[in-house]
Tab-separated table of C-alpha atoms in Angstrom:
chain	number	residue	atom	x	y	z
G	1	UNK	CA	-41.083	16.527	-0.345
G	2	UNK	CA	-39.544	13.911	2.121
G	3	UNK	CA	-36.141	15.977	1.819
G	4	UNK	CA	-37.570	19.655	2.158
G	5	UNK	CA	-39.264	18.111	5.628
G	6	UNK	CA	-35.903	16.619	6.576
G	7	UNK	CA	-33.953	19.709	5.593
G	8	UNK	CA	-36.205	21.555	7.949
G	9	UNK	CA	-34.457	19.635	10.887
G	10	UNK	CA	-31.398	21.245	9.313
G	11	UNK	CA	-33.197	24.550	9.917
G	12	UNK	CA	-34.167	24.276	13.213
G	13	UNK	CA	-31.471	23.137	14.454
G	14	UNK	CA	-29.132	26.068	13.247
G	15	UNK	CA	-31.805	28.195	14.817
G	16	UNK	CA	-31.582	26.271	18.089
G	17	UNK	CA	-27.672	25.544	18.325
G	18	UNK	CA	-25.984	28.189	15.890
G	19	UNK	CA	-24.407	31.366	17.624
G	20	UNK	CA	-24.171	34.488	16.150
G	21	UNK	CA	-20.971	36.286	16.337
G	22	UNK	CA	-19.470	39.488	15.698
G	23	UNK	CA	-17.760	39.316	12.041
G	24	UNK	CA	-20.744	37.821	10.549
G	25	UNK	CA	-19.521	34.506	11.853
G	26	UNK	CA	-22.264	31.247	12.133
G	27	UNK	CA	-20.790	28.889	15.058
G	28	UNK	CA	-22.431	25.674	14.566
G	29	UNK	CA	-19.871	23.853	15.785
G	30	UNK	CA	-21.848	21.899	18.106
G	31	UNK	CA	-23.278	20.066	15.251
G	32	UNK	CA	-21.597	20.710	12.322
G	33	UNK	CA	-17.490	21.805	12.321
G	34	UNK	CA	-16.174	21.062	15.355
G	35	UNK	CA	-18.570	18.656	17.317
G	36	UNK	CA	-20.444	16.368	14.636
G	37	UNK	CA	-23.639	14.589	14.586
G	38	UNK	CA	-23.241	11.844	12.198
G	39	UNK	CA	-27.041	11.100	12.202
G	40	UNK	CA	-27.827	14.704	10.955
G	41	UNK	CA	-24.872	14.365	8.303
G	42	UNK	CA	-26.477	11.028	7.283
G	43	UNK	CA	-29.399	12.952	6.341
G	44	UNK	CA	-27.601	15.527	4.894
G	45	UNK	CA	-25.946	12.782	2.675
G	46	UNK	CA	-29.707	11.428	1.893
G	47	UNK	CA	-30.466	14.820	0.431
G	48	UNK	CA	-27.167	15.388	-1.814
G	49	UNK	CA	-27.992	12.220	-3.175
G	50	UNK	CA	-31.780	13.091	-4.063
G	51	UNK	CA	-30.655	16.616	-5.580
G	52	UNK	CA	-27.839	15.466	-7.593
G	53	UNK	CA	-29.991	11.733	-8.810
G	54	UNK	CA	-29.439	11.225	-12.212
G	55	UNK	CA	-25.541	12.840	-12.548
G	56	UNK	CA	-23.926	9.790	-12.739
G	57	UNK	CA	-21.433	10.995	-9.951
G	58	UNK	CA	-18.151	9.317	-10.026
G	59	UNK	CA	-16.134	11.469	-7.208
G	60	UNK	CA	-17.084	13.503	-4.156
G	61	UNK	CA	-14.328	16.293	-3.899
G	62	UNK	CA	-14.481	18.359	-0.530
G	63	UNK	CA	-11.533	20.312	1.122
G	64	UNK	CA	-9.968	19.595	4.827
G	65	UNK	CA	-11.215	19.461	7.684
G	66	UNK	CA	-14.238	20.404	7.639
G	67	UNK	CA	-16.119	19.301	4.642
G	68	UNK	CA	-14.744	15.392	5.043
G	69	UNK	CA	-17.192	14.087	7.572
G	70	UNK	CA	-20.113	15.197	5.720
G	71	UNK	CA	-18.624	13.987	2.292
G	72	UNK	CA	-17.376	10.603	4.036
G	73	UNK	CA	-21.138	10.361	4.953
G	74	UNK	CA	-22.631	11.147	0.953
G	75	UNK	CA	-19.757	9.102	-0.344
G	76	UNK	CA	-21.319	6.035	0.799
G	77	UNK	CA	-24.799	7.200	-0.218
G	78	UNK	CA	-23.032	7.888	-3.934
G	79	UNK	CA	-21.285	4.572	-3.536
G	80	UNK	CA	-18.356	6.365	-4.342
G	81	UNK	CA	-14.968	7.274	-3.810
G	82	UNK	CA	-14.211	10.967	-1.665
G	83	UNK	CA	-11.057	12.899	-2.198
G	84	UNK	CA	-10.149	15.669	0.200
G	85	UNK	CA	-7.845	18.790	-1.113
G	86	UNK	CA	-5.070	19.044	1.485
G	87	UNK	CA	-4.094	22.908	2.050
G	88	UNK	CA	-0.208	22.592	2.859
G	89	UNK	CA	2.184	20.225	1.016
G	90	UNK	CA	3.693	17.902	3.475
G	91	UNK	CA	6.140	14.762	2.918
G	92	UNK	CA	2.882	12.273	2.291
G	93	UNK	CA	1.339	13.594	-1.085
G	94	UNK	CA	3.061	13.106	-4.113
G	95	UNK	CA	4.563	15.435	-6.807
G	96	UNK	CA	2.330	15.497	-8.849
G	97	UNK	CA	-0.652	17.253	-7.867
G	98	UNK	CA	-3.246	20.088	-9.047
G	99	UNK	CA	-3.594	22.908	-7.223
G	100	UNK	CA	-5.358	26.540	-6.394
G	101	UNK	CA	-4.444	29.307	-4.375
G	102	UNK	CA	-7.903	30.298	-2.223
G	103	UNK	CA	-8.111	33.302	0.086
G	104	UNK	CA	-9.638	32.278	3.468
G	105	UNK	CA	-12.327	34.577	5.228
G	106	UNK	CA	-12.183	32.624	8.280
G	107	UNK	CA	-8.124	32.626	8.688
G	108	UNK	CA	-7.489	36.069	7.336
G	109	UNK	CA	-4.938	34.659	5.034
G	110	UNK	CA	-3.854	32.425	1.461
G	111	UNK	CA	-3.247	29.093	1.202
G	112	UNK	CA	-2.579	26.482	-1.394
G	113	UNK	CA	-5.295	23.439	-1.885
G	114	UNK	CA	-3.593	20.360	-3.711
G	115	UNK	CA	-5.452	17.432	-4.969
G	116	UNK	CA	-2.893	14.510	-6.271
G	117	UNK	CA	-3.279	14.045	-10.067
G	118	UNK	CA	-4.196	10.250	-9.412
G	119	UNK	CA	-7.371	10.672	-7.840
G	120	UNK	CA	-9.149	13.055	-10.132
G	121	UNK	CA	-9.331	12.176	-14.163
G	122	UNK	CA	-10.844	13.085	-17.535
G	123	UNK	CA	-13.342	10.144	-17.045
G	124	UNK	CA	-14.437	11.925	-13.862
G	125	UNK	CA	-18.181	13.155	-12.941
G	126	UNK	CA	-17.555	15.603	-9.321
G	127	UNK	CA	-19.719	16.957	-6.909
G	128	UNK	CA	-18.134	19.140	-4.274
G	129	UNK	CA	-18.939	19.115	-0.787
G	130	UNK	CA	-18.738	21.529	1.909
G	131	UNK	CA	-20.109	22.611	4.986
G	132	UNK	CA	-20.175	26.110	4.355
G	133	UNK	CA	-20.413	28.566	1.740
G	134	UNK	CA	-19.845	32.621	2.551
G	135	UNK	CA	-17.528	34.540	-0.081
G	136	UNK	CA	-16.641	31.141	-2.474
G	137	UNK	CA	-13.428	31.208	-1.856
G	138	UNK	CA	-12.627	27.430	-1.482
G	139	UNK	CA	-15.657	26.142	-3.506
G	140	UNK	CA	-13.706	28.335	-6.250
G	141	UNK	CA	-10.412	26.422	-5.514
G	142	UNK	CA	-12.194	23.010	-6.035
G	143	UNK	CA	-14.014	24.041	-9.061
G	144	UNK	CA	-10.464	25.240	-10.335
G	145	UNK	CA	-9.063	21.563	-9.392
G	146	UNK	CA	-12.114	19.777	-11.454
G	147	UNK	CA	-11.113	22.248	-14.593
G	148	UNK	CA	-7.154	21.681	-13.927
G	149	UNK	CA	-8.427	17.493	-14.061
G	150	UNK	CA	-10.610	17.946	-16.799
G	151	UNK	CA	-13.380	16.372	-15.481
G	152	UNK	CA	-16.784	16.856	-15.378
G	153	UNK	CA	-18.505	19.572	-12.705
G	154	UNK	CA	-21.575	18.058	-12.097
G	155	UNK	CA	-22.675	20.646	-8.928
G	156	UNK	CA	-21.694	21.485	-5.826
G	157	UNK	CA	-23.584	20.593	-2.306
G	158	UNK	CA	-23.298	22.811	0.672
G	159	UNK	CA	-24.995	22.523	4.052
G	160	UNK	CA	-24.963	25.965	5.175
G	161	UNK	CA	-24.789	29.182	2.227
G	162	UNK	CA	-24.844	32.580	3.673
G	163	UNK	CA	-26.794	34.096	0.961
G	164	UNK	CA	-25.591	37.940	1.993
G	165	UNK	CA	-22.814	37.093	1.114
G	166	UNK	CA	-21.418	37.174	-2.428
G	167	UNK	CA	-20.118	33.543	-2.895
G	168	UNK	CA	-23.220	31.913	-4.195
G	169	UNK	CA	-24.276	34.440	-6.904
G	170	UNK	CA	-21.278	34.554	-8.048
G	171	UNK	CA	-21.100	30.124	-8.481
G	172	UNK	CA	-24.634	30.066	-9.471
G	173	UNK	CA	-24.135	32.586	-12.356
G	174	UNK	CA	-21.383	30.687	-13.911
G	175	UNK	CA	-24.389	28.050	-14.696
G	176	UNK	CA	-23.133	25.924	-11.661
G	177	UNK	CA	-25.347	23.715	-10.301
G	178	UNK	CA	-25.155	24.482	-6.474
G	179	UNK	CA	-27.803	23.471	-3.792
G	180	UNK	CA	-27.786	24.604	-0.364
G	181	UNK	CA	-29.736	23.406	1.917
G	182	UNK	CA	-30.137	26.209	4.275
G	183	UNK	CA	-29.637	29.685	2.723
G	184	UNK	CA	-29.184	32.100	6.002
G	185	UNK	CA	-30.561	35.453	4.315
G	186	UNK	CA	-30.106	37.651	7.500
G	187	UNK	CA	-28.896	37.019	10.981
G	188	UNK	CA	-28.637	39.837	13.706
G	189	UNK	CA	-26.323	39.453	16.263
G	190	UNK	CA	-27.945	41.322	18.961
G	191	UNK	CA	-30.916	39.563	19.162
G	192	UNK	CA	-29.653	36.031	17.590
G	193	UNK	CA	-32.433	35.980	15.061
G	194	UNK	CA	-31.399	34.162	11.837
G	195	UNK	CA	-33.529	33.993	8.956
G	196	UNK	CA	-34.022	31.941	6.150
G	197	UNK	CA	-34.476	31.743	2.143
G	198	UNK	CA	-37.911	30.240	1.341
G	199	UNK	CA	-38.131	27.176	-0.969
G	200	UNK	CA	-34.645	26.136	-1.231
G	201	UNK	CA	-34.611	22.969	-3.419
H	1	UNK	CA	-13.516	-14.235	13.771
H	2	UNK	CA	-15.930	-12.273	11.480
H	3	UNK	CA	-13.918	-9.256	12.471
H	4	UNK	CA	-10.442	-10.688	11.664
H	5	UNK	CA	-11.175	-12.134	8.405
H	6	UNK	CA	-12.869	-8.166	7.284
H	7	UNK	CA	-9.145	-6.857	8.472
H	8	UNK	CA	-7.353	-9.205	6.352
H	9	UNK	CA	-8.945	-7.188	3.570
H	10	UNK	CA	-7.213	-4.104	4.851
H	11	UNK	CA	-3.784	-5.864	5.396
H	12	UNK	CA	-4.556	-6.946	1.628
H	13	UNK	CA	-5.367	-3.499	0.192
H	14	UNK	CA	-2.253	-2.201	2.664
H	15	UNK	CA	-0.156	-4.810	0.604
H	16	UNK	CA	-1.963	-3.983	-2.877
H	17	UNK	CA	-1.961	-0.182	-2.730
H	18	UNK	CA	0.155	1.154	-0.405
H	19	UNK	CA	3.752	2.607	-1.446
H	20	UNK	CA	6.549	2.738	0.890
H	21	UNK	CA	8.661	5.831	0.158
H	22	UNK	CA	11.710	6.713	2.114
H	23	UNK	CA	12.207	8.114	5.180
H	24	UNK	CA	9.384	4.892	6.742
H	25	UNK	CA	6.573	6.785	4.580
H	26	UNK	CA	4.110	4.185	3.891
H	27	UNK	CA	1.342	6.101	0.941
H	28	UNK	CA	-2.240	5.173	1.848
H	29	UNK	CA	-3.553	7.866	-0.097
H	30	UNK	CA	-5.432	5.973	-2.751
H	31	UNK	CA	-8.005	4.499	-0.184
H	32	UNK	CA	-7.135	5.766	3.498
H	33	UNK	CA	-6.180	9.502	3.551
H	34	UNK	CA	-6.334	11.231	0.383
H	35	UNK	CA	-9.098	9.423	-1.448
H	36	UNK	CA	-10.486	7.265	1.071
H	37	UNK	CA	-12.883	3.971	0.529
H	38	UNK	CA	-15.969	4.888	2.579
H	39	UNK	CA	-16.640	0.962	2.549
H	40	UNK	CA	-13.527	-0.291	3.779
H	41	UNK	CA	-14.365	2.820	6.586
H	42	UNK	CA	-17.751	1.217	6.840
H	43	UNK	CA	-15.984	-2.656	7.898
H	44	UNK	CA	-12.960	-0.303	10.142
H	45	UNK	CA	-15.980	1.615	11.984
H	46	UNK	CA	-18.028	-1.966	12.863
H	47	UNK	CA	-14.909	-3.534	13.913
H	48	UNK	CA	-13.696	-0.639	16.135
H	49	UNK	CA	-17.172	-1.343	17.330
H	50	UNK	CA	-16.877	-4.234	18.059
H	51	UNK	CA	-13.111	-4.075	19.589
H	52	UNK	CA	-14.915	-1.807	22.330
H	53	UNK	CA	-18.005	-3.117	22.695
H	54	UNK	CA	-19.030	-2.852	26.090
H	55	UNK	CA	-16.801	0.305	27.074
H	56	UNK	CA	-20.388	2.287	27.144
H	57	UNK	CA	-18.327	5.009	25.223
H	58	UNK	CA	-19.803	8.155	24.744
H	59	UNK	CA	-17.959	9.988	22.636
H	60	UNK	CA	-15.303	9.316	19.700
H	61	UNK	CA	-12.420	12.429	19.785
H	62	UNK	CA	-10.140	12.402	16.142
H	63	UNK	CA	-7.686	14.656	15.011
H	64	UNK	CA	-7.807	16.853	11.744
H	65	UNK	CA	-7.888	16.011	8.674
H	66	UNK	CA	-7.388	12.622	7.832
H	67	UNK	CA	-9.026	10.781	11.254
H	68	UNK	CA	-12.359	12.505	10.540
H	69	UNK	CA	-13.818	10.186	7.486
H	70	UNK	CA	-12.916	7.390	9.869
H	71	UNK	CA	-13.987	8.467	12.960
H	72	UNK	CA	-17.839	9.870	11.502
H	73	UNK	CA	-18.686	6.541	10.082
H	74	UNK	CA	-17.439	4.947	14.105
H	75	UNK	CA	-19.090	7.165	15.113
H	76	UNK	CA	-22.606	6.407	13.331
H	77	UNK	CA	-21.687	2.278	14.687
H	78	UNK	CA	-21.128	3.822	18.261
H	79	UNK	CA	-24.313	5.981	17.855
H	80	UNK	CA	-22.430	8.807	19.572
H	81	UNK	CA	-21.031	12.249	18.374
H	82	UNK	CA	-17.745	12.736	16.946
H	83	UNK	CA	-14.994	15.832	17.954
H	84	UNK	CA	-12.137	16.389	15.897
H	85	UNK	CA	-9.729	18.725	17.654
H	86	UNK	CA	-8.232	21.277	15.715
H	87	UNK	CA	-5.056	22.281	14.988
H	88	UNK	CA	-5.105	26.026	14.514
H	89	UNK	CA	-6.523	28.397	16.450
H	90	UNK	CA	-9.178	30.020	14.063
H	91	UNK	CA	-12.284	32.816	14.721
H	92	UNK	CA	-14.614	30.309	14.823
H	93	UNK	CA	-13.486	28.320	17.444
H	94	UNK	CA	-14.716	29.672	21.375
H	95	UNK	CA	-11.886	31.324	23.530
H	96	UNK	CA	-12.594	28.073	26.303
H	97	UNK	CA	-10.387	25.286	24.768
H	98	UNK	CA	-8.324	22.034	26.189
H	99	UNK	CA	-4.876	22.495	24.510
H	100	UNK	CA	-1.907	20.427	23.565
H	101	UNK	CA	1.461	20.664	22.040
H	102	UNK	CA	2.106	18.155	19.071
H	103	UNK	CA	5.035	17.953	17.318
H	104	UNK	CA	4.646	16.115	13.742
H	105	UNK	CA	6.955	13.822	12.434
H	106	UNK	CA	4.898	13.840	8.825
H	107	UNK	CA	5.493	17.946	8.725
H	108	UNK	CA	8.773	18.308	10.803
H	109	UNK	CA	7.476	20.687	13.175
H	110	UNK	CA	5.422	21.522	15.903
H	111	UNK	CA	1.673	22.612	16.723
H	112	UNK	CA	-1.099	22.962	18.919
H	113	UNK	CA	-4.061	21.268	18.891
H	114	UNK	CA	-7.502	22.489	20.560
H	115	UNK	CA	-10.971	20.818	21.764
H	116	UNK	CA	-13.580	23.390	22.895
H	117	UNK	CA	-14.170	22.801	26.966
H	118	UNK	CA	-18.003	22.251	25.082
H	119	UNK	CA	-17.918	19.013	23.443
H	120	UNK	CA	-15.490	16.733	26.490
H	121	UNK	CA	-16.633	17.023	29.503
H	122	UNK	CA	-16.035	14.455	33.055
H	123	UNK	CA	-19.272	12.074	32.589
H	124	UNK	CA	-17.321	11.168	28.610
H	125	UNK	CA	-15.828	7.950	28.544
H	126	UNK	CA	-13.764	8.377	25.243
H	127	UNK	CA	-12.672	6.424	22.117
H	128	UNK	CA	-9.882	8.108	20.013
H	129	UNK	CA	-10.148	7.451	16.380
H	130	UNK	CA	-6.753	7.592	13.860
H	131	UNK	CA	-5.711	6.463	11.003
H	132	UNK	CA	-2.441	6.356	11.993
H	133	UNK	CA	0.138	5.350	14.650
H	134	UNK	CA	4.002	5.752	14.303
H	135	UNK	CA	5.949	7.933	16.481
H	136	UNK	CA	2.713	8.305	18.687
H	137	UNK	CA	2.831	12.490	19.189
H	138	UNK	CA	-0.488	13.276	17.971
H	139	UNK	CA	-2.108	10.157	19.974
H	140	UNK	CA	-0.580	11.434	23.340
H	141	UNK	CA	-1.674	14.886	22.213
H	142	UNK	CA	-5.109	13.675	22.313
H	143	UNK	CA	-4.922	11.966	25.756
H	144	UNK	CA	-3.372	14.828	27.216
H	145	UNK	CA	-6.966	16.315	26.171
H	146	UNK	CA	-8.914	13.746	27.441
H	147	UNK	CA	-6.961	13.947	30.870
H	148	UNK	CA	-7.583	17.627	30.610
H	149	UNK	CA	-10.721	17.157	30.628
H	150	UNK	CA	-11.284	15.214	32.956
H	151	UNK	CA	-12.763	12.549	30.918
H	152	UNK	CA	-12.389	8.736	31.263
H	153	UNK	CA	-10.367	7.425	28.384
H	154	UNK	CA	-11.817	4.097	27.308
H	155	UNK	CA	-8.685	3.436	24.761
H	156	UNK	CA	-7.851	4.444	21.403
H	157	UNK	CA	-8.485	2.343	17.589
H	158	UNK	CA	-5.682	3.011	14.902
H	159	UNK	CA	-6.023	2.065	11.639
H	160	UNK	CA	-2.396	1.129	10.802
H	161	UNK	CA	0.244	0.731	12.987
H	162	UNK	CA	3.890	0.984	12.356
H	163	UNK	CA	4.511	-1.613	14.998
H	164	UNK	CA	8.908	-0.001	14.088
H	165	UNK	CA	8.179	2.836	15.491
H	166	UNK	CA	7.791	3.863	19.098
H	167	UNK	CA	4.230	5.312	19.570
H	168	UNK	CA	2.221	2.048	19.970
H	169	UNK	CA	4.689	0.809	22.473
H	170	UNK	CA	5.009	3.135	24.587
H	171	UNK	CA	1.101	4.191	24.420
H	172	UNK	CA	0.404	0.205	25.526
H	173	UNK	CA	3.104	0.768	28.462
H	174	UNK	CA	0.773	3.006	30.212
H	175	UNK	CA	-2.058	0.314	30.211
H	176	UNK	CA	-4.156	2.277	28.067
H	177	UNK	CA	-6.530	-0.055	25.693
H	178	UNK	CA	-5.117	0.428	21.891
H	179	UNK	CA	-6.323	-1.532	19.321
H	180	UNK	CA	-4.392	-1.310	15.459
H	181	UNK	CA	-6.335	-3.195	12.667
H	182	UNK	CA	-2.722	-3.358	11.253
H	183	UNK	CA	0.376	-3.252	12.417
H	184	UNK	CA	3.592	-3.231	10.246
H	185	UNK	CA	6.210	-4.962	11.644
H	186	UNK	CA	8.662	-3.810	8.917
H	187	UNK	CA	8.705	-2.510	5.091
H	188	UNK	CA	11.396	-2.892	2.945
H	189	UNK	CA	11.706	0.371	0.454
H	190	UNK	CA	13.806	-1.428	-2.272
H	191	UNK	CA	11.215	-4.814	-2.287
H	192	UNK	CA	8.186	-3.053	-1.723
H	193	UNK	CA	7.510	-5.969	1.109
H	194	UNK	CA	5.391	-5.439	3.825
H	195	UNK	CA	5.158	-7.866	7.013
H	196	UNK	CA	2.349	-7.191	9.166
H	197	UNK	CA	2.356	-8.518	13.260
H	198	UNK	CA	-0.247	-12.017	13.498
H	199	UNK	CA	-2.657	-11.966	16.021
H	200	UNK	CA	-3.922	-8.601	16.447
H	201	UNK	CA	-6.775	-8.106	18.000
């Protein structure tokens, strides 16, 4: 129960600091994407590591820029190693490297993720990490990078699932084992209300 | 001393893992930005903390993607909240942004970088966070932020250093307070050798 209680900080504070804007767009940037508050992501870490106890995780994959505070944060609560997918090739990353093409909601346009063959193996148990989750999109691209590898999928964590939108059904009926910690089931952006799925985790 | 003998470990695992590749590339990415050891963050964060102890900083300002890991784990030592600026203009970012113009050596080309007018504001004195420092273009990017802002800039921790290349230099030259944990004096492609600067810190 000590995590539900904590993940109800989580709650209030998108309720407090979240902004509703047109687009069905969440800005929680004070807290989460933009600004970050690395005592609420510690606590956020706490939680990934009760849900996912017991998977003998070996990796944390998460995607730039976004998801690599929080899974810098749950890496050291994992005691393990955190790999980012980078979404344009540039002169630093090696040749040989798995990749996914993911269509981005927020950008309005494609991009490539690439994670370098080294850092991802057979051996591997992965949970992803992200901050958000709305269409899939980019949780799809990881979960494409973990088959590509071979390795084990052993769940995904998100902070923040819009649950009207169709990204998590879609994960969770593939037999994925994804936990959100705040499912947003409505927001209106006329009167800033935001509501909540009951009896997440 | 405690804090020199910890960054003889990273001149160590700089020596042991990193892969010079031509064109000056030094390859970190198997502990620094890539995959990245959230305990060798852990030792970088308390000894930034200790570098600029006493600055009262209030806020640490990184640059996306591979300054975040570092900077969120300072940022927990520091106890204050951590702002990577961004460097496309997305939806989810407010219209009210500091700008400046960056051009990249790593990806041979130019772009800007943003910090919503939110998260700096005059009464910030400011640490900036990066893992690395070479030609100095995305450093100066983020002073020319901070200056924007209107913020006190109470200096900047790098990670490594290439002491060959301009950035650091000419960043000291206008008295601002840097701090490397490494700084390469050269690397030799063909060798693989690596001489680091004595002293620092």
């Amino acid at each position: 129960m000590g995590g539900r209680i904590k993940m109800e900080l989580l709650k209030e504070r998108i309720q407090k600091d979240g902004k509703i804007k047109e687009g069905n767009v969440l800005k929680v940037d004070s807290f989460l994407n933009h600004q970050m508050d690395t005592g609420l992501f510690r606590e956020i870490g706490k939680e990934f590591k009760r849900r996912f106890d017991g998977e003998k995780i070996t990796k944390i994959l998460t995607i730039e820029a976004s998801g690599i505070g929080i899974a810098c944060i749950a890496g050291e609560e994992f005691q393990v190693p955190v790999v980012f997918a980078k979404k344009t090739q540039t002169k630093n990353i090696a040749g040989e490297v798995y990749t996914s093409r993911v269509e981005s909601y927020t950008h309005g346009k494609v991009y490539d993720i690439l994670v370098s063959k080294e850092f991802i193996g057979k051996e591997d148990r992965v949970l992803l990490i992200d901050d958000f989750l709305a269409n899939g999109k980019a949780l799809e691209g990881l979960i494409e990078i973990v088959e590509k590898a071979g390795a084990h999928l052993a769940g995904a964590g998100i902070v923040i699932e819009k649950g009207f939108q169709p990204g998590g059904e879609r994960i969770r009926a593939r037999g994925i084992h994804l936990e959100s910690l705040a499912i947003i089931e409505s927001m209106d952006e006329k009167t800033g209300e935001i509501r909540f799925r009951e009896n997440v985790g």
